[in-house]
PDB file of C-alpha atoms in Angstrom:
ATOM      1  CA  MET A  25      46.490   2.383  30.182  1.00 86.00           C
ATOM      2  CA  ILE A  26      43.759   1.101  32.511  1.00 82.00           C
ATOM      3  CA  GLU A  27      45.800   2.190  35.706  1.00 81.00           C
ATOM      4  CA  LYS A  28      46.195   5.709  34.183  1.00 83.00           C
ATOM      5  CA  LYS A  29      41.995   6.022  33.271  1.00 83.00           C
ATOM      6  CA  THR A  30      43.157   6.582  29.380  1.00 88.00           C
ATOM      7  CA  ALA A  31      42.239   2.696  28.175  1.00 89.00           C
ATOM      8  CA  TYR A  32      38.767   4.165  27.397  1.00 89.00           C
ATOM      9  CA  TRP A  33      36.611   7.223  27.549  1.00 88.00           C
ATOM     10  CA  ILE A  34      33.083   8.215  28.888  1.00 88.00           C
ATOM     11  CA  GLY A  35      30.362   9.356  27.392  1.00 85.00           C
ATOM     12  CA  HIS A  36      25.889   9.349  27.730  1.00 80.00           C
ATOM     13  CA  ILE A  37      23.416   8.425  26.025  1.00 75.00           C
ATOM     14  CA  PRO A  38      19.727   8.850  26.370  1.00 69.00           C
ATOM     15  CA  LYS A  39      17.026   6.564  28.269  1.00 69.00           C
ATOM     16  CA  GLU A  40      14.058   5.655  26.820  1.00 63.00           C
ATOM     17  CA  SER A  41      12.594   6.652  30.190  1.00 63.00           C
ATOM     18  CA  GLY A  42      14.216   9.940  30.359  1.00 64.00           C
ATOM     19  CA  GLY A  43      17.526  10.795  31.756  1.00 71.00           C
ATOM     20  CA  GLU A  44      20.652   9.790  30.999  1.00 76.00           C
ATOM     21  CA  ARG A  45      22.863   6.625  30.580  1.00 79.00           C
ATOM     22  CA  GLN A  46      26.865   6.555  31.306  1.00 84.00           C
ATOM     23  CA  ILE A  47      28.747   4.414  29.327  1.00 86.00           C
ATOM     24  CA  GLN A  48      32.193   3.253  29.004  1.00 87.00           C
ATOM     25  CA  ALA A  49      33.983   2.936  25.724  1.00 88.00           C
ATOM     26  CA  ALA A  50      37.081   1.246  25.391  1.00 91.00           C
ATOM     27  CA  ARG A  51      39.789   2.396  23.211  1.00 92.00           C
ATOM     28  CA  ARG A  52      42.456   0.361  21.178  1.00 92.00           C
ATOM     29  CA  PRO A  53      43.981  -1.884  22.083  1.00 94.00           C
ATOM     30  CA  LEU A  54      41.592  -3.076  24.892  1.00 95.00           C
ATOM     31  CA  ASN A  55      38.703  -2.970  22.867  1.00 94.00           C
ATOM     32  CA  ILE A  56      40.760  -5.438  20.772  1.00 96.00           C
ATOM     33  CA  ILE A  57      41.388  -7.246  23.739  1.00 96.00           C
ATOM     34  CA  GLN A  58      37.524  -7.848  24.876  1.00 96.00           C
ATOM     35  CA  THR A  59      36.828  -8.870  21.131  1.00 96.00           C
ATOM     36  CA  ARG A  60      39.436 -11.490  21.626  1.00 97.00           C
ATOM     37  CA  ILE A  61      37.644 -12.645  24.666  1.00 97.00           C
ATOM     38  CA  ALA A  62      34.174 -12.317  24.066  1.00 96.00           C
ATOM     39  CA  SER A  63      35.222 -14.813  21.067  1.00 96.00           C
ATOM     40  CA  ILE A  64      36.768 -17.391  23.437  1.00 95.00           C
ATOM     41  CA  ILE A  65      33.890 -17.088  26.163  1.00 96.00           C
ATOM     42  CA  TYR A  66      31.274 -17.383  23.173  1.00 97.00           C
ATOM     43  CA  GLY A  67      30.704 -20.620  23.030  1.00 95.00           C
ATOM     44  CA  GLN A  68      29.856 -20.760  27.150  1.00 96.00           C
ATOM     45  CA  SER A  69      27.516 -18.391  27.159  1.00 97.00           C
ATOM     46  CA  VAL A  70      24.717 -18.753  25.078  1.00 97.00           C
ATOM     47  CA  SER A  71      21.476 -20.638  26.479  1.00 98.00           C
ATOM     48  CA  GLU A  72      18.649 -22.358  25.293  1.00 98.00           C
ATOM     49  CA  ILE A  73      16.673 -19.402  25.878  1.00 98.00           C
ATOM     50  CA  SER A  74      18.894 -16.183  25.539  1.00 98.00           C
ATOM     51  CA  HIS A  75      18.432 -14.484  22.124  1.00 97.00           C
ATOM     52  CA  GLY A  76      20.550 -11.345  22.718  1.00 94.00           C
ATOM     53  CA  PHE A  77      23.978 -11.129  20.889  1.00 94.00           C
ATOM     54  CA  VAL A  78      23.718 -15.002  19.420  1.00 96.00           C
ATOM     55  CA  ALA A  79      24.118 -16.023  16.091  1.00 94.00           C
ATOM     56  CA  GLY A  80      20.807 -16.718  14.209  1.00 93.00           C
ATOM     57  CA  ARG A  81      19.257 -15.199  16.769  1.00 94.00           C
ATOM     58  CA  SER A  82      17.300 -11.825  17.191  1.00 89.00           C
ATOM     59  CA  HIS A  83      14.386 -10.043  18.763  1.00 88.00           C
ATOM     60  CA  ARG A  84      11.760 -11.822  16.505  1.00 88.00           C
ATOM     61  CA  THR A  85      13.303 -15.216  17.784  1.00 94.00           C
ATOM     62  CA  ALA A  86      12.716 -13.922  21.390  1.00 96.00           C
ATOM     63  CA  ILE A  87       9.046 -12.876  20.653  1.00 96.00           C
ATOM     64  CA  LEU A  88       8.605 -15.999  18.078  1.00 96.00           C
ATOM     65  CA  PRO A  89       7.694 -19.124  21.093  1.00 97.00           C
ATOM     66  CA  HIS A  90       5.300 -16.911  22.266  1.00 98.00           C
ATOM     67  CA  LEU A  91       3.180 -16.378  19.112  1.00 97.00           C
ATOM     68  CA  TRP A  92       0.231 -18.376  20.718  1.00 97.00           C
ATOM     69  CA  ALA A  93      -0.145 -16.988  23.952  1.00 98.00           C
ATOM     70  CA  LYS A  94      -3.284 -16.510  26.212  1.00 97.00           C
ATOM     71  CA  ALA A  95      -0.805 -14.539  29.046  1.00 98.00           C
ATOM     72  CA  PHE A  96       2.202 -13.108  28.717  1.00 98.00           C
ATOM     73  CA  PHE A  97       4.454 -12.125  31.427  1.00 98.00           C
ATOM     74  CA  THR A  98       7.782  -9.604  30.758  1.00 98.00           C
ATOM     75  CA  PHE A  99      10.236  -8.057  32.977  1.00 98.00           C
ATOM     76  CA  ASP A 100      13.278  -7.176  32.987  1.00 96.00           C
ATOM     77  CA  ILE A 101      17.051  -6.096  35.401  1.00 97.00           C
ATOM     78  CA  LYS A 102      17.471  -2.702  36.174  1.00 94.00           C
ATOM     79  CA  ASP A 103      20.486  -0.920  35.314  1.00 92.00           C
ATOM     80  CA  ALA A 104      21.256  -4.539  33.976  1.00 95.00           C
ATOM     81  CA  PHE A 105      25.047  -4.606  33.346  1.00 95.00           C
ATOM     82  CA  PRO A 106      26.321  -1.824  35.976  1.00 93.00           C
ATOM     83  CA  SER A 107      24.254  -4.325  38.824  1.00 95.00           C
ATOM     84  CA  THR A 108      26.737  -6.981  37.164  1.00 96.00           C
ATOM     85  CA  SER A 109      29.596  -6.629  39.680  1.00 95.00           C
ATOM     86  CA  ARG A 110      33.301  -7.909  39.140  1.00 95.00           C
ATOM     87  CA  LYS A 111      32.871 -10.647  41.286  1.00 94.00           C
ATOM     88  CA  GLN A 112      30.151 -12.288  39.706  1.00 95.00           C
ATOM     89  CA  VAL A 113      32.441 -11.578  36.466  1.00 96.00           C
ATOM     90  CA  GLN A 114      35.015 -13.401  38.066  1.00 96.00           C
ATOM     91  CA  PHE A 115      33.391 -16.134  39.224  1.00 95.00           C
ATOM     92  CA  SER A 116      31.218 -16.763  35.861  1.00 96.00           C
ATOM     93  CA  LEU A 117      35.022 -16.917  34.357  1.00 97.00           C
ATOM     94  CA  ARG A 118      37.097 -19.191  36.776  1.00 97.00           C
ATOM     95  CA  LYS A 119      33.778 -21.713  36.296  1.00 95.00           C
ATOM     96  CA  ILE A 120      34.318 -21.868  32.406  1.00 96.00           C
ATOM     97  CA  GLY A 121      38.053 -22.013  32.755  1.00 95.00           C
ATOM     98  CA  TRP A 122      38.675 -25.585  33.181  1.00 88.00           C
ATOM     99  CA  GLN A 123      36.337 -26.133  30.176  1.00 88.00           C
ATOM    100  CA  ILE A 124      37.855 -24.045  27.820  1.00 90.00           C
ATOM    101  CA  GLY A 125      41.465 -24.462  28.905  1.00 92.00           C
ATOM    102  CA  PHE A 126      42.541 -21.510  31.397  1.00 95.00           C
ATOM    103  CA  GLY A 127      43.265 -21.341  34.581  1.00 96.00           C
ATOM    104  CA  GLU A 128      42.006 -19.063  37.240  1.00 96.00           C
ATOM    105  CA  GLU A 129      45.225 -16.319  36.873  1.00 97.00           C
ATOM    106  CA  VAL A 130      44.185 -16.085  33.584  1.00 97.00           C
ATOM    107  CA  ALA A 131      40.427 -16.070  34.402  1.00 97.00           C
ATOM    108  CA  ASP A 132      41.244 -13.180  37.161  1.00 96.00           C
ATOM    109  CA  LEU A 133      43.498 -11.271  34.374  1.00 96.00           C
ATOM    110  CA  MET A 134      40.024 -11.241  32.108  1.00 97.00           C
ATOM    111  CA  THR A 135      37.887 -10.106  34.861  1.00 96.00           C
ATOM    112  CA  GLU A 136      40.332  -6.636  34.972  1.00 94.00           C
ATOM    113  CA  LEU A 137      39.848  -6.210  31.085  1.00 96.00           C
ATOM    114  CA  VAL A 138      35.861  -6.623  31.011  1.00 96.00           C
ATOM    115  CA  CYS A 139      35.375  -4.851  34.240  1.00 95.00           C
ATOM    116  CA  TYR A 140      35.267  -1.094  35.181  1.00 94.00           C
ATOM    117  CA  SER A 141      36.031   0.802  38.429  1.00 92.00           C
ATOM    118  CA  PRO A 142      35.203   4.018  38.422  1.00 89.00           C
ATOM    119  CA  THR A 143      37.019   4.243  41.903  1.00 87.00           C
ATOM    120  CA  GLY A 144      39.929   2.578  40.227  1.00 85.00           C
ATOM    121  CA  LYS A 145      39.135  -0.200  43.487  1.00 88.00           C
ATOM    122  CA  LEU A 146      38.770  -3.730  42.264  1.00 86.00           C
ATOM    123  CA  GLU A 147      35.832  -4.220  44.779  1.00 88.00           C
ATOM    124  CA  ASP A 148      33.852  -1.595  42.691  1.00 92.00           C
ATOM    125  CA  GLY A 149      34.368  -2.971  39.714  1.00 93.00           C
ATOM    126  CA  PHE A 150      31.323  -3.761  37.476  1.00 95.00           C
ATOM    127  CA  LEU A 151      30.332  -4.201  33.797  1.00 95.00           C
ATOM    128  CA  PRO A 152      29.983  -1.529  31.765  1.00 93.00           C
ATOM    129  CA  LEU A 153      28.103  -0.091  29.093  1.00 91.00           C
ATOM    130  CA  GLY A 154      29.897   0.376  25.786  1.00 87.00           C
ATOM    131  CA  TYR A 155      32.656  -2.186  26.229  1.00 93.00           C
ATOM    132  CA  THR A 156      32.386  -4.939  23.235  1.00 92.00           C
ATOM    133  CA  SER A 157      32.368  -7.507  25.414  1.00 96.00           C
ATOM    134  CA  SER A 158      29.949  -6.951  27.972  1.00 96.00           C
ATOM    135  CA  PRO A 159      26.942  -8.227  26.267  1.00 96.00           C
ATOM    136  CA  TYR A 160      28.479 -11.492  26.117  1.00 97.00           C
ATOM    137  CA  ILE A 161      29.789 -11.783  29.352  1.00 98.00           C
ATOM    138  CA  PHE A 162      26.516 -10.952  30.419  1.00 97.00           C
ATOM    139  CA  ASN A 163      25.232 -13.808  28.877  1.00 98.00           C
ATOM    140  CA  LEU A 164      27.417 -15.821  30.756  1.00 98.00           C
ATOM    141  CA  VAL A 165      26.215 -14.441  33.686  1.00 97.00           C
ATOM    142  CA  LEU A 166      22.813 -14.949  33.162  1.00 97.00           C
ATOM    143  CA  LYS A 167      23.701 -18.617  31.639  1.00 97.00           C
ATOM    144  CA  ASP A 168      22.436 -20.860  35.633  1.00 96.00           C
ATOM    145  CA  ILE A 169      19.428 -18.356  36.043  1.00 97.00           C
ATOM    146  CA  ASP A 170      18.516 -18.985  32.320  1.00 98.00           C
ATOM    147  CA  GLN A 171      18.902 -22.806  33.100  1.00 97.00           C
ATOM    148  CA  ILE A 172      17.056 -22.693  36.441  1.00 97.00           C
ATOM    149  CA  LEU A 173      14.082 -20.562  34.890  1.00 98.00           C
ATOM    150  CA  LEU A 174      13.981 -22.799  31.946  1.00 98.00           C
ATOM    151  CA  HIS A 175      13.292 -25.648  34.311  1.00 98.00           C
ATOM    152  CA  PHE A 176      10.580 -23.951  35.956  1.00 98.00           C
ATOM    153  CA  ALA A 177       8.858 -22.934  32.458  1.00 98.00           C
ATOM    154  CA  GLN A 178       9.289 -26.457  31.442  1.00 97.00           C
ATOM    155  CA  LYS A 179       7.633 -28.132  34.673  1.00 97.00           C
ATOM    156  CA  ARG A 180       4.523 -25.826  34.292  1.00 97.00           C
ATOM    157  CA  GLY A 181       4.320 -25.880  30.286  1.00 97.00           C
ATOM    158  CA  TYR A 182       5.232 -22.343  29.538  1.00 98.00           C
ATOM    159  CA  GLN A 183       7.301 -20.787  26.973  1.00 98.00           C
ATOM    160  CA  ILE A 184      10.170 -18.680  28.386  1.00 98.00           C
ATOM    161  CA  SER A 185      12.906 -16.326  26.441  1.00 98.00           C
ATOM    162  CA  ARG A 186      15.401 -13.484  27.117  1.00 98.00           C
ATOM    163  CA  TYR A 187      16.840 -11.359  25.228  1.00 96.00           C
ATOM    164  CA  VAL A 188      19.860  -9.411  27.106  1.00 96.00           C
ATOM    165  CA  ASP A 189      18.147  -8.108  30.126  1.00 97.00           C
ATOM    166  CA  ASN A 190      14.792  -8.538  28.434  1.00 97.00           C
ATOM    167  CA  PHE A 191      12.696 -11.901  29.982  1.00 98.00           C
ATOM    168  CA  ALA A 192       9.258 -12.951  28.528  1.00 98.00           C
ATOM    169  CA  ILE A 193       7.047 -15.931  29.683  1.00 98.00           C
ATOM    170  CA  SER A 194       3.598 -17.065  28.576  1.00 98.00           C
ATOM    171  CA  THR A 195       1.306 -19.832  28.215  1.00 98.00           C
ATOM    172  CA  THR A 196      -1.707 -20.998  26.124  1.00 97.00           C
ATOM    173  CA  GLU A 197      -3.557 -21.776  29.371  1.00 96.00           C
ATOM    174  CA  ARG A 198      -6.044 -18.705  30.451  1.00 96.00           C
ATOM    175  CA  THR A 199      -3.303 -17.483  33.545  1.00 98.00           C
ATOM    176  CA  ILE A 200      -0.002 -16.992  34.880  1.00 98.00           C
ATOM    177  CA  PRO A 201      -1.007 -17.250  38.565  1.00 98.00           C
ATOM    178  CA  ASP A 202       0.812 -13.961  40.550  1.00 98.00           C
ATOM    179  CA  MET A 203       2.528 -16.778  43.048  1.00 97.00           C
ATOM    180  CA  GLU A 204       4.387 -18.188  40.147  1.00 98.00           C
ATOM    181  CA  ARG A 205       5.180 -14.496  38.605  1.00 98.00           C
ATOM    182  CA  ARG A 206       6.397 -13.890  41.415  1.00 97.00           C
ATOM    183  CA  THR A 207       8.553 -17.005  41.678  1.00 97.00           C
ATOM    184  CA  ALA A 208      10.618 -16.197  38.382  1.00 97.00           C
ATOM    185  CA  ILE A 209      10.961 -12.372  39.513  1.00 97.00           C
ATOM    186  CA  LYS A 210      12.579 -13.755  42.931  1.00 95.00           C
ATOM    187  CA  THR A 211      14.570 -16.360  40.903  1.00 95.00           C
ATOM    188  CA  VAL A 212      16.626 -13.805  39.134  1.00 96.00           C
ATOM    189  CA  GLU A 213      16.864 -11.762  41.963  1.00 95.00           C
ATOM    190  CA  SER A 214      18.024 -14.325  44.802  1.00 93.00           C
ATOM    191  CA  LEU A 215      20.391 -16.165  42.409  1.00 90.00           C
ATOM    192  CA  SER A 216      22.603 -13.210  41.352  1.00 85.00           C
ATOM    193  CA  LEU A 217      22.741 -12.830  45.054  1.00 72.00           C
ATOM    194  CA  ASP A 218      20.689  -9.904  45.289  1.00 65.00           C
ATOM    195  CA  ARG A 219      22.408  -7.504  42.789  1.00 81.00           C
ATOM    196  CA  TYR A 220      19.995  -7.496  39.994  1.00 94.00           C
ATOM    197  CA  LYS A 221      16.560  -5.979  41.401  1.00 95.00           C
ATOM    198  CA  ILE A 222      12.887  -5.914  39.566  1.00 96.00           C
ATOM    199  CA  PRO A 223      10.980  -3.220  40.495  1.00 95.00           C
ATOM    200  CA  GLU A 224       6.886  -3.432  39.527  1.00 95.00           C
ATOM    201  CA  GLU A 225       7.409  -0.695  36.771  1.00 95.00           C
ATOM    202  CA  LYS A 226      10.295  -3.206  35.052  1.00 95.00           C
ATOM    203  CA  THR A 227       7.084  -5.975  34.741  1.00 97.00           C
ATOM    204  CA  SER A 228       4.343  -5.826  32.756  1.00 97.00           C
ATOM    205  CA  TYR A 229       1.389  -8.926  32.524  1.00 98.00           C
ATOM    206  CA  ARG A 230      -1.749  -9.115  30.337  1.00 97.00           C
ATOM    207  CA  GLU A 231      -4.236 -12.336  29.348  1.00 98.00           C
ATOM    208  CA  ALA A 232      -6.215 -12.300  26.290  1.00 97.00           C
ATOM    209  CA  HIS A 233      -9.497 -12.002  25.799  1.00 94.00           C
ATOM    210  CA  GLY A 234     -11.042 -14.126  23.010  1.00 91.00           C
ATOM    211  CA  LYS A 235      -9.398 -12.098  19.657  1.00 90.00           C
ATOM    212  CA  ASP A 236      -8.459  -9.014  21.883  1.00 94.00           C
ATOM    213  CA  VAL A 237      -4.813  -9.949  21.955  1.00 96.00           C
ATOM    214  CA  HIS A 238      -1.750  -7.511  22.174  1.00 95.00           C
ATOM    215  CA  PHE A 239       1.124  -8.860  23.771  1.00 97.00           C
ATOM    216  CA  GLU A 240       4.354  -6.533  23.399  1.00 96.00           C
ATOM    217  CA  PHE A 241       8.172  -6.969  24.221  1.00 96.00           C
ATOM    218  CA  LEU A 242      10.903  -5.410  22.484  1.00 92.00           C
ATOM    219  CA  GLY A 243       9.245  -2.654  20.330  1.00 89.00           C
ATOM    220  CA  LEU A 244       7.129  -5.906  18.822  1.00 93.00           C
ATOM    221  CA  VAL A 245       3.866  -6.610  19.326  1.00 95.00           C
ATOM    222  CA  ILE A 246       1.142 -10.135  18.602  1.00 96.00           C
ATOM    223  CA  GLU A 247      -1.782  -9.544  17.643  1.00 95.00           C
ATOM    224  CA  GLU A 248      -4.714 -11.637  16.548  1.00 94.00           C
ATOM    225  CA  THR A 249      -6.233 -10.986  13.115  1.00 92.00           C
ATOM    226  CA  GLU A 250     -10.183 -11.390  12.490  1.00 90.00           C
ATOM    227  CA  ASP A 251      -9.597 -14.688  10.453  1.00 92.00           C
ATOM    228  CA  GLY A 252      -7.854 -16.054  13.787  1.00 92.00           C
ATOM    229  CA  GLU A 253      -4.093 -15.488  12.420  1.00 93.00           C
ATOM    230  CA  ARG A 254      -1.459 -14.085  15.101  1.00 94.00           C
ATOM    231  CA  VAL A 255       0.989 -11.498  13.526  1.00 90.00           C
ATOM    232  CA  ILE A 256       3.699  -9.664  14.823  1.00 90.00           C
ATOM    233  CA  ASN A 257       3.944  -5.938  14.250  1.00 88.00           C
ATOM    234  CA  VAL A 258       5.934  -3.110  15.402  1.00 89.00           C
ATOM    235  CA  ALA A 259       4.978  -1.348  18.575  1.00 89.00           C
ATOM    236  CA  GLU A 260       2.954   1.832  17.668  1.00 87.00           C
ATOM    237  CA  GLU A 261       5.845   3.416  19.918  1.00 83.00           C
ATOM    238  CA  LYS A 262       8.445   2.572  18.322  1.00 85.00           C
ATOM    239  CA  LEU A 263       7.259   3.640  15.171  1.00 88.00           C
ATOM    240  CA  GLY A 264       6.467   6.786  16.319  1.00 89.00           C
ATOM    241  CA  GLU A 265       9.978   7.335  17.893  1.00 87.00           C
ATOM    242  CA  CYS A 266      11.490   6.503  14.957  1.00 90.00           C
ATOM    243  CA  VAL A 267       9.153   9.253  12.816  1.00 92.00           C
ATOM    244  CA  TRP A 268      10.208  11.679  15.695  1.00 89.00           C
ATOM    245  CA  ILE A 269      14.044  10.656  15.619  1.00 92.00           C
ATOM    246  CA  ILE A 270      13.971  11.864  12.053  1.00 93.00           C
ATOM    247  CA  LEU A 271      11.934  14.989  12.335  1.00 93.00           C
ATOM    248  CA  GLY A 272      14.201  15.860  15.134  1.00 91.00           C
ATOM    249  CA  ALA A 273      17.056  15.684  12.853  1.00 91.00           C
ATOM    250  CA  LEU A 274      15.201  17.397  10.255  1.00 92.00           C
ATOM    251  CA  GLU A 275      14.352  20.412  12.085  1.00 89.00           C
ATOM    252  CA  GLU A 276      17.565  20.522  13.308  1.00 90.00           C
ATOM    253  CA  LYS A 277      19.534  20.390  10.278  1.00 89.00           C
ATOM    254  CA  ASP A 278      21.474  17.190  12.020  1.00 92.00           C
ATOM    255  CA  PHE A 279      23.199  15.232   9.415  1.00 90.00           C
ATOM    256  CA  SER A 280      25.754  14.366  11.198  1.00 89.00           C
ATOM    257  CA  GLU A 281      27.275  10.555  11.036  1.00 87.00           C
ATOM    258  CA  SER A 282      26.456   9.206  14.367  1.00 84.00           C
ATOM    259  CA  THR A 283      22.442  10.459  13.669  1.00 89.00           C
ATOM    260  CA  PHE A 284      22.234   8.978  10.530  1.00 91.00           C
ATOM    261  CA  ARG A 285      23.725   5.692  11.929  1.00 88.00           C
ATOM    262  CA  THR A 286      20.958   5.714  14.322  1.00 88.00           C
ATOM    263  CA  ILE A 287      18.056   6.591  11.848  1.00 92.00           C
ATOM    264  CA  ARG A 288      20.016   3.870   9.445  1.00 91.00           C
ATOM    265  CA  GLY A 289      20.069   1.499  12.291  1.00 88.00           C
ATOM    266  CA  LYS A 290      15.964   1.614  13.165  1.00 89.00           C
ATOM    267  CA  ILE A 291      14.890   2.147   9.796  1.00 92.00           C
ATOM    268  CA  ASN A 292      17.171  -1.352   8.997  1.00 89.00           C
ATOM    269  CA  TYR A 293      15.375  -3.204  12.219  1.00 85.00           C
ATOM    270  CA  LEU A 294      12.089  -2.088  10.802  1.00 88.00           C
ATOM    271  CA  THR A 295      12.722  -3.047   7.162  1.00 88.00           C
ATOM    272  CA  SER A 296      14.156  -6.399   8.428  1.00 83.00           C
ATOM    273  CA  VAL A 297      10.376  -6.899  10.525  1.00 81.00           C
ATOM    274  CA  TYR A 298       8.063  -6.087   7.667  1.00 84.00           C
ATOM    275  CA  ARG A 299       9.828  -7.847   5.114  1.00 84.00           C
ATOM    276  CA  ARG A 300       9.557 -11.379   6.759  1.00 76.00           C
ATOM    277  CA  GLN A 301       5.439 -11.048   6.632  1.00 75.00           C
ATOM    278  CA  GLY A 302       6.098  -9.734   2.437  1.00 82.00           C
ATOM    279  CA  ARG A 303       5.156  -6.234   4.036  1.00 83.00           C
ATOM    280  CA  PRO A 304       6.726  -3.014   2.768  1.00 89.00           C
ATOM    281  CA  LEU A 305       8.216  -0.063   5.585  1.00 89.00           C
ATOM    282  CA  PRO A 306       5.077   1.875   6.332  1.00 89.00           C
ATOM    283  CA  ALA A 307       5.344   5.281   3.624  1.00 90.00           C
ATOM    284  CA  GLU A 308       5.082   7.433   6.484  1.00 89.00           C
ATOM    285  CA  ILE A 309       8.489   6.171   7.772  1.00 93.00           C
ATOM    286  CA  SER A 310       9.589   5.408   4.337  1.00 92.00           C
ATOM    287  CA  GLU A 311       9.491   8.565   2.962  1.00 93.00           C
ATOM    288  CA  LEU A 312      10.723  10.998   5.823  1.00 94.00           C
ATOM    289  CA  PHE A 313      13.737   8.628   5.753  1.00 94.00           C
ATOM    290  CA  ALA A 314      13.949   9.104   2.143  1.00 93.00           C
ATOM    291  CA  LYS A 315      13.165  12.974   2.272  1.00 93.00           C
ATOM    292  CA  TYR A 316      16.076  12.977   4.958  1.00 93.00           C
ATOM    293  CA  LYS A 317      18.476  10.986   2.789  1.00 92.00           C
ATOM    294  CA  SER A 318      18.251  13.395   0.229  1.00 90.00           C
ATOM    295  CA  MET A 319      18.913  16.666   2.184  1.00 90.00           C
ATOM    296  CA  ARG A 320      21.797  15.198   3.768  1.00 89.00           C
ATOM    297  CA  ASN A 321      23.226  14.045   0.336  1.00 88.00           C
ATOM    298  CA  SER A 322      22.410  17.794  -0.930  1.00 82.00           C
ATOM    299  CA  GLN A 323      23.950  19.317   1.793  1.00 72.00           C
ATOM    300  CA  SER A 324      27.215  16.894   1.485  1.00 62.00           C
ATOM    301  CA  TYR A 325      27.117  17.709  -2.365  1.00 47.00           C
ATOM    302  CA  PHE A 326      26.823  21.705  -1.478  1.00 46.00           C
ATOM    303  CA  LYS A 327      30.195  21.539   0.953  1.00 52.00           C
ATOM    304  CA  THR A 328      31.808  19.360  -1.759  1.00 47.00           C
ATOM    305  CA  ASP A 329      30.999  21.922  -4.552  1.00 47.00           C
ATOM    306  CA  GLN A 330      32.206  24.646  -2.120  1.00 46.00           C
ATOM    307  CA  LEU A 331      35.940  23.238  -1.518  1.00 44.00           C
ATOM    308  CA  VAL A 332      36.075  22.955  -5.043  1.00 42.00           C
TER     309      VAL A 332
END
């Protein structure tokens, strides 16, 4: 199936920055095999600083270590999954093989099953978006980098976390020197054999000024209240994005299952953030979502009634 290119289908999803991103989704039985591979390597892929696709961790646990930061530095890898080469995946799987109990031949076979090559040539293979195993393989590939960055942070008294390809480093001191910010970026770029790139537009650095605190990470924001407490809220951009998606679906009368799942996923995420703070979802969003569900249910009822 892989050789005949029937083991997966290729689609596109919109990027937040504009344009489209290609995804490759595996079909049965390849997706089942990838899930098994992910479960086998999971225990070896988890690092102290990784929070994406790790049991018991989430966006919120990734931002929590930085709650009392006075300086906050974030960066993320450009085209992280497609930039993860087959060679990197093969090296990582071979490295852990002796710990788990499989040899190089099995590691190489696993590599072929979790990588995608648009040309069919092994040297052009990379970690695709859409494969069930990709997030766990990505964590495995970055594990050594995570350990070095953790040592870098601990030596300087910094806090550090990673969510998939998004890194955050903070300090309770006044600043993170420019040289050290560049060192962190160079660590990721150099240890990945220059496959990963972190351009300037993928970085952000802010310092607190008195009670003026606004540190954004993963759609969440750390802010300080008038009485000196720190709270984690949802960034206005994230809330606005959710509103616009629902409004767009209402305008287009798009009540499809895929759109509904997308909206419901965003609503569930926002609800979980607000619930942890003992607050309800903002009425602007909850009422809009209720309207969307009502119209979707009415449409479903109408179609069923017509069939009867």
